[in-house]
Short mmCIF file of C-alpha atoms and ligand atoms in Angstrom, two decimals:
data_model
loop_
_atom_site.label_atom_id
_atom_site.label_comp_id
_atom_site.label_asym_id
_atom_site.label_seq_id
_atom_site.Cartn_x
_atom_site.Cartn_y
_atom_site.Cartn_z
CA UNK A 1 10.70 -14.82 10.37
CA UNK A 2 8.05 -13.71 12.46
CA UNK A 3 5.79 -10.13 11.42
CA UNK A 4 6.51 -7.64 14.94
CA UNK A 5 3.46 -5.55 16.27
CA UNK A 6 4.93 -3.03 18.13
CA UNK A 7 1.55 -2.07 20.45
CA UNK A 8 4.26 -0.55 22.90
CA UNK A 9 3.14 3.22 24.04
CA UNK A 10 7.50 4.21 23.10
CA UNK A 11 9.09 3.07 20.72
CA UNK A 12 6.40 2.56 18.31
CA UNK A 13 6.37 1.17 14.66
CA UNK A 14 8.53 3.35 12.77
CA UNK A 15 6.64 4.08 9.57
CA UNK A 16 8.03 3.44 5.67
CA UNK A 17 8.16 6.73 4.84
CA UNK A 18 10.29 7.66 8.04
CA UNK A 19 12.58 4.82 8.32
CA UNK A 20 13.62 5.23 4.72
CA UNK A 21 15.26 8.65 5.44
CA UNK A 22 16.80 6.97 8.34
CA UNK A 23 18.86 4.68 5.85
CA UNK A 24 19.73 7.62 3.87
CA UNK A 25 23.36 9.55 3.90
CA UNK A 26 24.30 11.74 6.09
CA UNK A 27 25.66 14.94 5.63
CA UNK A 28 28.04 17.43 7.70
CA UNK A 29 25.74 20.01 10.41
CA UNK A 30 27.89 23.18 9.65
CA UNK A 31 26.62 23.70 6.51
CA UNK A 32 23.57 25.59 4.30
CA UNK A 33 22.36 21.98 3.85
CA UNK A 34 21.89 21.16 7.80
CA UNK A 35 20.30 25.19 8.71
CA UNK A 36 17.70 24.82 5.83
CA UNK A 37 16.64 21.22 7.46
CA UNK A 38 17.11 22.47 10.61
CA UNK A 39 15.11 25.62 9.91
CA UNK A 40 11.91 23.48 8.16
CA UNK A 41 12.30 21.18 11.46
CA UNK A 42 12.01 24.57 13.58
CA UNK A 43 8.93 25.51 12.07
CA UNK A 44 7.47 22.09 12.46
CA UNK A 45 7.88 21.93 15.53
CA UNK A 46 6.31 25.00 16.61
CA UNK A 47 3.51 23.93 15.08
CA UNK A 48 3.22 20.42 16.66
CA UNK A 49 3.76 22.21 20.44
CA UNK A 50 1.30 24.74 18.90
CA UNK A 51 3.54 27.50 20.28
CA UNK A 52 5.11 30.19 19.18
CA UNK A 53 8.61 29.86 21.14
CA UNK A 54 11.51 28.34 19.69
CA UNK A 55 11.60 24.25 20.27
CA UNK A 56 15.66 23.12 20.65
CA UNK A 57 16.43 19.56 19.44
CA UNK A 58 19.07 17.61 21.27
CA UNK A 59 20.28 14.41 21.55
CA UNK A 60 19.23 12.41 24.99
CA UNK A 61 16.30 10.05 25.68
CA UNK A 62 13.22 11.90 27.03
CA UNK A 63 14.10 11.86 30.22
CA UNK A 64 17.85 13.93 29.02
CA UNK A 65 15.21 16.96 28.23
CA UNK A 66 13.56 15.96 31.94
CA UNK A 67 16.89 16.73 33.36
CA UNK A 68 17.36 19.83 31.28
CA UNK A 69 14.08 21.51 32.87
CA UNK A 70 15.55 21.05 36.05
CA UNK A 71 18.92 21.61 35.76
CA UNK A 72 18.47 24.77 33.80
CA UNK A 73 14.89 26.57 35.89
CA UNK A 74 16.31 25.70 39.35
CA UNK A 75 19.22 26.11 42.30
CA UNK A 76 19.83 24.18 44.64
CA UNK A 77 17.92 24.63 47.55
CA UNK A 78 14.72 25.87 45.43
CA UNK A 79 11.30 24.56 46.31
CA UNK A 80 9.14 23.19 43.32
CA UNK A 81 5.71 21.46 43.76
CA UNK A 82 5.63 17.80 41.96
CA UNK A 83 2.30 16.76 40.43
CA UNK A 84 2.50 13.28 39.74
CA UNK A 85 0.43 10.22 39.49
CA UNK A 86 3.21 7.66 38.20
CA UNK A 87 6.06 6.29 37.52
CA UNK A 88 7.43 9.56 34.74
CA UNK A 89 5.71 11.98 36.98
CA UNK A 90 7.77 10.55 40.04
CA UNK A 91 11.24 11.02 37.91
CA UNK A 92 10.38 14.46 38.19
CA UNK A 93 10.99 14.24 41.78
CA UNK A 94 13.90 12.01 41.54
CA UNK A 95 15.82 14.26 39.75
CA UNK A 96 14.90 17.55 41.14
CA UNK A 97 16.22 16.16 44.43
CA UNK A 98 19.62 15.07 43.18
CA UNK A 99 20.21 18.50 42.47
CA UNK A 100 19.40 19.70 45.92
CA UNK A 101 15.69 21.09 45.20
CA UNK A 102 12.83 20.61 47.78
CA UNK A 103 10.36 18.79 46.76
CA UNK A 104 6.40 19.80 47.59
CA UNK A 105 3.95 16.94 46.34
CA UNK A 106 0.55 17.71 45.06
CA UNK A 107 0.24 13.74 44.31
CA UNK A 108 -2.36 11.25 43.63
CA UNK A 109 -2.09 7.22 43.87
CA UNK A 110 -1.03 5.81 40.65
CA UNK A 111 -4.01 5.41 38.52
CA UNK A 112 -5.97 8.60 39.40
CA UNK A 113 -5.78 11.97 37.64
CA UNK A 114 -4.02 14.84 39.16
CA UNK A 115 -6.06 16.86 40.98
CA UNK A 116 -6.01 20.86 39.75
CA UNK A 117 -7.44 21.92 42.99
CA UNK A 118 -4.49 19.99 45.15
CA UNK A 119 -2.26 22.30 42.52
CA UNK A 120 -3.87 25.13 43.78
CA UNK A 121 -3.80 24.80 47.45
CA UNK A 122 0.05 23.49 47.53
CA UNK A 123 0.97 27.03 45.55
CA UNK A 124 -1.33 28.56 48.30
CA UNK A 125 0.53 27.16 51.10
CA UNK A 126 4.25 27.50 49.38
CA UNK A 127 4.08 30.75 47.56
CA UNK A 128 7.91 30.69 47.19
CA UNK A 129 7.80 27.52 45.17
CA UNK A 130 9.55 28.13 41.44
CA UNK A 131 8.17 25.77 39.56
CA UNK A 132 5.34 23.15 39.62
CA UNK A 133 6.15 19.99 37.39
CA UNK A 134 4.07 17.52 35.82
CA UNK A 135 3.27 14.96 33.16
CA UNK A 136 0.88 15.12 30.33
CA UNK A 137 -0.40 12.20 29.86
CA UNK A 138 1.35 9.44 32.34
CA UNK A 139 2.50 6.48 30.24
CA UNK A 140 2.76 3.89 33.64
CA UNK A 141 -0.82 4.31 34.12
CA UNK A 142 -2.52 5.35 31.24
CA UNK A 143 -4.18 8.44 32.61
CA UNK A 144 -4.31 12.22 31.15
CA UNK A 145 -4.10 15.26 33.34
CA UNK A 146 -6.34 18.48 33.05
CA UNK A 147 -3.43 20.67 31.74
CA UNK A 148 -5.52 23.23 30.95
CA UNK A 149 -6.60 23.45 34.27
CA UNK A 150 -3.34 23.55 35.93
CA UNK A 151 -1.80 25.92 33.43
CA UNK A 152 -4.86 27.91 34.33
CA UNK A 153 -4.03 27.87 37.64
CA UNK A 154 -0.49 28.13 37.88
CA UNK A 155 0.00 30.80 35.20
CA UNK A 156 -1.81 32.84 38.42
CA UNK A 157 1.45 33.02 40.17
CA UNK A 158 4.92 33.34 39.84
CA UNK A 159 5.80 29.53 39.60
CA UNK A 160 6.07 28.65 36.27
CA UNK A 161 5.03 25.04 34.80
CA UNK A 162 6.67 22.52 33.41
CA UNK A 163 5.55 19.59 31.96
CA UNK A 164 6.14 16.23 30.72
CA UNK A 165 4.77 15.37 27.35
CA UNK A 166 6.97 12.65 25.80
CA UNK A 167 3.83 10.38 24.86
CA UNK A 168 0.96 12.50 24.66
CA UNK A 169 2.38 14.96 22.15
CA UNK A 170 1.03 14.42 18.91
CA UNK A 171 -1.60 11.91 19.62
CA UNK A 172 -3.44 14.05 22.01
CA UNK A 173 -4.74 17.34 22.69
CA UNK A 174 -2.32 19.71 23.27
CA UNK A 175 -1.86 23.42 23.31
CA UNK A 176 1.25 25.06 24.52
CA UNK A 177 0.43 28.75 24.53
CA UNK A 178 -3.32 28.39 24.62
CA UNK A 179 -2.99 26.36 27.86
CA UNK A 180 -0.10 28.70 29.43
CA UNK A 181 2.38 25.47 29.48
CA UNK A 182 5.78 27.64 30.45
CA UNK A 183 7.77 24.94 29.40
CA UNK A 184 7.55 21.51 27.77
CA UNK A 185 9.43 18.51 26.63
CA UNK A 186 8.92 15.81 24.10
CA UNK A 187 11.18 13.30 22.75
CA UNK A 188 11.40 11.17 19.16
CA UNK A 189 9.81 7.70 19.97
CA UNK A 190 6.39 8.02 20.58
CA UNK A 191 4.28 10.51 18.61
CA UNK A 192 6.89 11.48 16.13
CA UNK A 193 7.07 7.68 15.39
CA UNK A 194 11.20 7.92 15.21
CA UNK A 195 14.00 5.66 16.38
CA UNK A 196 14.20 6.53 20.25
CA UNK A 197 17.37 9.40 20.37
CA UNK A 198 16.09 12.79 19.80
CA UNK A 199 14.26 14.96 22.48
CA UNK A 200 12.85 18.08 22.37
CA UNK A 201 12.23 21.75 25.00
CA UNK A 202 10.75 24.33 24.59
CA UNK A 203 10.62 27.14 26.89
CA UNK A 204 8.49 30.93 27.08
CA UNK A 205 9.50 34.66 28.45
CA UNK A 206 8.40 33.29 32.19
CA UNK A 207 10.54 30.36 32.49
CA UNK A 208 13.68 31.79 30.23
CA UNK A 209 13.20 34.49 33.38
CA UNK A 210 14.41 31.05 35.67
CA UNK A 211 17.19 30.45 33.53
CA UNK A 212 18.95 33.20 33.76
CA UNK A 213 18.85 33.05 37.85
CA UNK A 214 20.18 29.16 38.15
CA UNK A 215 22.66 28.49 39.51
CA UNK A 216 22.80 24.21 38.93
CA UNK A 217 26.66 23.95 37.21
CA UNK A 218 25.83 22.12 33.90
CA UNK A 219 27.33 22.22 30.21
CA UNK A 220 25.66 19.66 27.89
CA UNK A 221 22.31 20.56 28.92
CA UNK A 222 22.97 24.23 29.19
CA UNK A 223 20.05 25.50 27.18
CA UNK A 224 21.48 28.90 26.45
CA UNK A 225 23.90 26.57 24.06
CA UNK A 226 20.80 25.59 21.91
CA UNK A 227 19.36 28.69 21.82
CA UNK A 228 22.48 30.28 20.68
CA UNK A 229 23.15 28.18 18.04
CA UNK A 230 19.21 27.83 16.80
CA UNK A 231 19.80 31.36 15.92
CA UNK A 232 21.78 30.36 13.00
CA UNK A 233 20.53 27.29 12.44
CA UNK A 234 22.36 24.72 14.42
CA UNK A 235 23.17 22.44 17.41
CA UNK A 236 25.28 23.67 20.02
CA UNK A 237 26.85 19.64 19.40
CA UNK A 238 27.19 17.02 16.30
CA UNK A 239 23.51 15.80 15.93
CA UNK A 240 22.40 12.25 15.39
CA UNK A 241 21.96 13.14 11.99
CA UNK A 242 19.93 10.31 10.51
CA UNK A 243 17.38 11.38 13.14
CA UNK A 244 17.22 14.66 12.20
CA UNK A 245 16.64 13.77 8.57
CA UNK A 246 13.91 11.18 9.83
CA UNK A 247 12.73 14.56 12.27
CA UNK A 248 11.99 16.33 9.18
CA UNK A 249 9.70 13.30 7.31
CA UNK A 250 8.19 12.88 10.76
CA UNK A 251 7.20 16.60 10.98
CA UNK A 252 5.97 16.90 7.81
CA UNK A 253 3.97 13.66 7.78
CA UNK A 254 2.14 15.10 10.74
CA UNK A 255 1.43 18.56 9.05
CA UNK A 256 0.03 16.77 5.75
CA UNK A 257 -2.09 14.72 8.11
CA UNK A 258 -2.94 17.81 10.31
CA UNK A 259 -3.02 17.29 14.42
CA UNK A 260 -6.96 17.56 14.84
CA UNK A 261 -6.99 14.45 12.71
CA UNK A 262 -4.57 12.76 14.82
CA UNK A 263 -5.99 13.56 17.48
CA UNK A 264 -9.16 12.18 16.31
CA UNK A 265 -8.01 8.78 14.80
CA UNK A 266 -5.96 7.91 18.20
CA UNK A 267 -9.60 9.02 20.04
CA UNK A 268 -11.62 6.46 18.23
CA UNK A 269 -8.20 3.68 18.80
CA UNK A 270 -8.37 4.56 22.41
CA UNK A 271 -12.24 4.14 22.33
CA UNK A 272 -11.99 1.02 20.28
CA UNK A 273 -9.56 -0.18 22.65
CA UNK A 274 -11.43 0.68 26.41
CA UNK A 275 -14.37 -1.23 24.51
CA UNK A 276 -12.02 -3.90 23.86
CA UNK A 277 -10.48 -4.46 26.94
CA UNK A 278 -14.27 -4.75 28.79
CA UNK A 279 -15.34 -7.35 26.07
CA UNK A 280 -12.71 -9.20 27.40
CA UNK A 281 -13.65 -8.40 30.99
CA UNK A 282 -10.64 -6.66 31.86
CA UNK A 283 -11.25 -3.37 34.06
CA UNK A 284 -9.70 -0.02 33.10
CA UNK A 285 -7.33 1.03 35.34
CA UNK A 286 -7.10 4.80 34.49
CA UNK A 287 -9.38 7.43 36.40
CA UNK A 288 -9.37 9.63 33.43
CA UNK A 289 -7.17 7.73 30.06
CA UNK A 290 -5.69 8.92 28.03
CA UNK A 291 -5.70 8.41 24.10
CA UNK A 292 -2.59 7.10 23.40
CA UNK A 293 -2.52 4.45 25.47
CA UNK A 294 -5.08 1.78 27.67
CA UNK A 295 -4.56 0.50 30.82
CA UNK A 296 -6.05 -2.79 32.14
CA UNK A 297 -6.07 -4.56 35.02
CA UNK A 298 -5.25 -8.08 34.93
CA UNK A 299 -5.27 -11.28 37.45
CA UNK A 300 -1.63 -10.77 39.05
CA UNK A 301 -0.85 -14.90 38.86
CA UNK A 302 -1.06 -14.58 34.95
CA UNK A 303 -0.53 -10.53 34.49
CA UNK A 304 3.71 -10.97 33.28
CA UNK A 305 2.95 -14.22 31.31
CA UNK A 306 0.34 -12.14 29.21
CA UNK A 307 3.06 -10.04 27.93
CA UNK A 308 5.71 -12.30 27.48
CA UNK A 309 3.02 -14.69 25.43
CA UNK A 310 1.76 -12.60 23.41
CA UNK A 311 4.97 -11.18 22.25
CA UNK A 312 6.88 -14.74 21.70
CA UNK A 313 4.10 -16.57 20.33
CA UNK A 314 2.24 -13.81 18.13
CA UNK A 315 4.77 -11.41 17.52
CA UNK A 316 2.63 -8.63 19.20
CA UNK A 317 4.36 -6.64 21.76
CA UNK A 318 2.37 -4.79 24.44
CA UNK A 319 3.36 -3.07 27.85
CA UNK A 320 3.47 -4.42 31.72
CA UNK A 321 3.42 -2.56 34.62
CA UNK A 322 6.33 -0.63 35.55
CA UNK A 323 7.44 -0.73 39.74
CA UNK A 324 4.10 -1.69 42.11
CA UNK A 325 1.92 -2.28 38.97
CA UNK A 326 4.53 -4.75 37.60
CA UNK A 327 2.32 -8.12 36.94
CA UNK A 328 -1.03 -6.27 37.59
CA UNK A 329 -1.85 -4.09 34.77
CA UNK A 330 -1.21 -4.39 31.13
CA UNK A 331 -1.42 -1.29 28.48
CA UNK A 332 -2.02 -1.72 24.94
CA UNK A 333 -0.75 1.45 23.01
CA UNK A 334 -2.54 3.45 19.92
CA UNK A 335 -0.73 6.12 19.10
CA UNK A 336 2.08 7.11 15.70
CA UNK A 337 1.22 4.85 13.07
CA UNK A 338 -1.01 2.49 14.19
CA UNK A 339 -4.00 1.54 12.75
CA UNK A 340 -7.28 -0.09 12.65
CA UNK A 341 -6.15 -3.34 11.61
CA UNK A 342 -3.54 -3.57 14.47
CA UNK A 343 -5.98 -3.24 16.72
CA UNK A 344 -8.26 -6.41 15.59
CA UNK A 345 -4.58 -8.04 15.25
CA UNK A 346 -3.18 -6.99 18.70
CA UNK A 347 -6.77 -7.92 20.33
CA UNK A 348 -7.32 -11.05 18.80
CA UNK A 349 -4.07 -12.40 19.50
CA UNK A 350 -4.84 -11.06 23.05
CA UNK A 351 -7.77 -13.11 23.63
CA UNK A 352 -6.39 -16.16 22.48
CA UNK A 353 -3.59 -15.36 24.80
CA UNK A 354 -6.13 -15.10 27.81
CA UNK A 355 -7.51 -18.34 27.24
CA UNK A 356 -4.44 -20.34 26.59
CA UNK A 357 -4.06 -18.90 30.30
CA UNK A 358 -6.91 -20.33 31.60
CA UNK A 359 -8.91 -16.97 31.45
CA UNK A 360 -12.87 -18.01 30.44
CA UNK A 361 -14.10 -15.82 27.79
CA UNK A 362 -16.12 -16.60 24.57
CA UNK A 363 -13.80 -16.45 21.05
CA UNK A 364 -14.24 -13.19 19.33
CA UNK A 365 -15.28 -10.93 22.06
CA UNK A 366 -12.67 -8.36 21.77
CA UNK A 367 -13.04 -8.12 17.99
CA UNK A 368 -16.44 -7.60 17.80
CA UNK A 369 -15.89 -4.78 20.37
CA UNK A 370 -13.40 -3.15 18.11
CA UNK A 371 -15.52 -3.67 15.27
CA UNK A 372 -18.49 -2.37 17.00
CA UNK A 373 -16.99 0.93 17.37
CA UNK A 374 -15.41 0.91 13.99
CA UNK A 375 -18.35 -0.06 12.22
CA UNK A 376 -20.47 2.87 13.78
CA UNK A 377 -17.76 5.99 12.68
C1 LIG B 1 8.72 7.73 27.54
C2 LIG B 1 8.54 8.58 28.79
C3 LIG B 1 9.45 8.98 29.27
C4 LIG B 1 10.99 8.61 29.63
O1 LIG B 1 11.82 8.79 27.99
P1 LIG B 1 13.24 8.28 27.85
O2 LIG B 1 13.11 8.41 26.01
O3 LIG B 1 12.58 6.61 28.23
O4 LIG B 1 13.87 8.48 28.73
C5 LIG B 1 9.28 10.00 30.05
N1 LIG B 1 7.73 10.34 30.39
C6 LIG B 1 6.69 9.67 29.78
C7 LIG B 1 5.49 10.03 30.18
C8 LIG B 1 7.24 8.91 28.94
O5 LIG B 1 5.77 8.24 28.25
#
């Protein structure tokens, strides 16, 4: 038996407080007991999303909520802008095209951050677009996008702004209402520290107007059903009750620590992670690094081996690159209940793997860089 360190940007380690809840017996979902739990969760989710609007819970991975945000806001033949800077941003375009939506690109190269002025230009050139779809923290590249700036731009037009905050919510400052984001989605296996299986979506009044006009056929992902049942403290279909019980604990833990503290915790770990990558001679990959995962370029001949060796030999899971970035970058996550000691363990093992794979580094460099940051705070 080897202790496992899950330092991937989702799924993340489930803290014991939450894991224990996942072991409790389930109860029926058409009961007052469930309604009480669901109402508790509903209140907590408004805090986590920083919104006054309702947040719906659905049984799906994050992509299910993405599909919901396309199928409920648009009609076949509509035009949208997709501002992507990586694999998950590109997914918006793939889903939309699947529904016969015309996609206009305001995207940038993977590793770069989205340029709000490009979004502004695309909106001016295409005044008939229904929505702008983008990503908060692009997990595939470790890039953060300036959602506040994009929200300011899109809110001045008739288009709505839809943001995938699946990995960034909880770990990095995100304010749905204040930043004028019309629709936000997230999922359970990242900042919420739960097992995968739940997704979340919230819409404001501007987005609901599009729901009323949407002609795409749908049933399970029809958001109107979720709204109707939310009013009585239920979900339209049988929810994964185990995850719902755990979600109540997740939201409680987040409220207890407080979002501002969690944002600062992740910021500190991100800073130490970036310093450790540099100490290992690895160049940071992202133009504007986010605070929940750090990506760095690695020699292509050993890129895949680093991740595999680290997992098999030391029980430490980090992520490699996706798509064209496979073997070219590594991604080290620092969200959820990841702590300072995990960082020291993860980087010391990563350093040993690099040395074993022939990279010339002096022993102890990465840990020293992490210590340097941690001792200063
Ligand atoms: C993880 C992730 C997704 C995909 O979520 P699934 O739960 O795998 O469907 C989408 N977008 C971002 C930004 C993510 O980090």
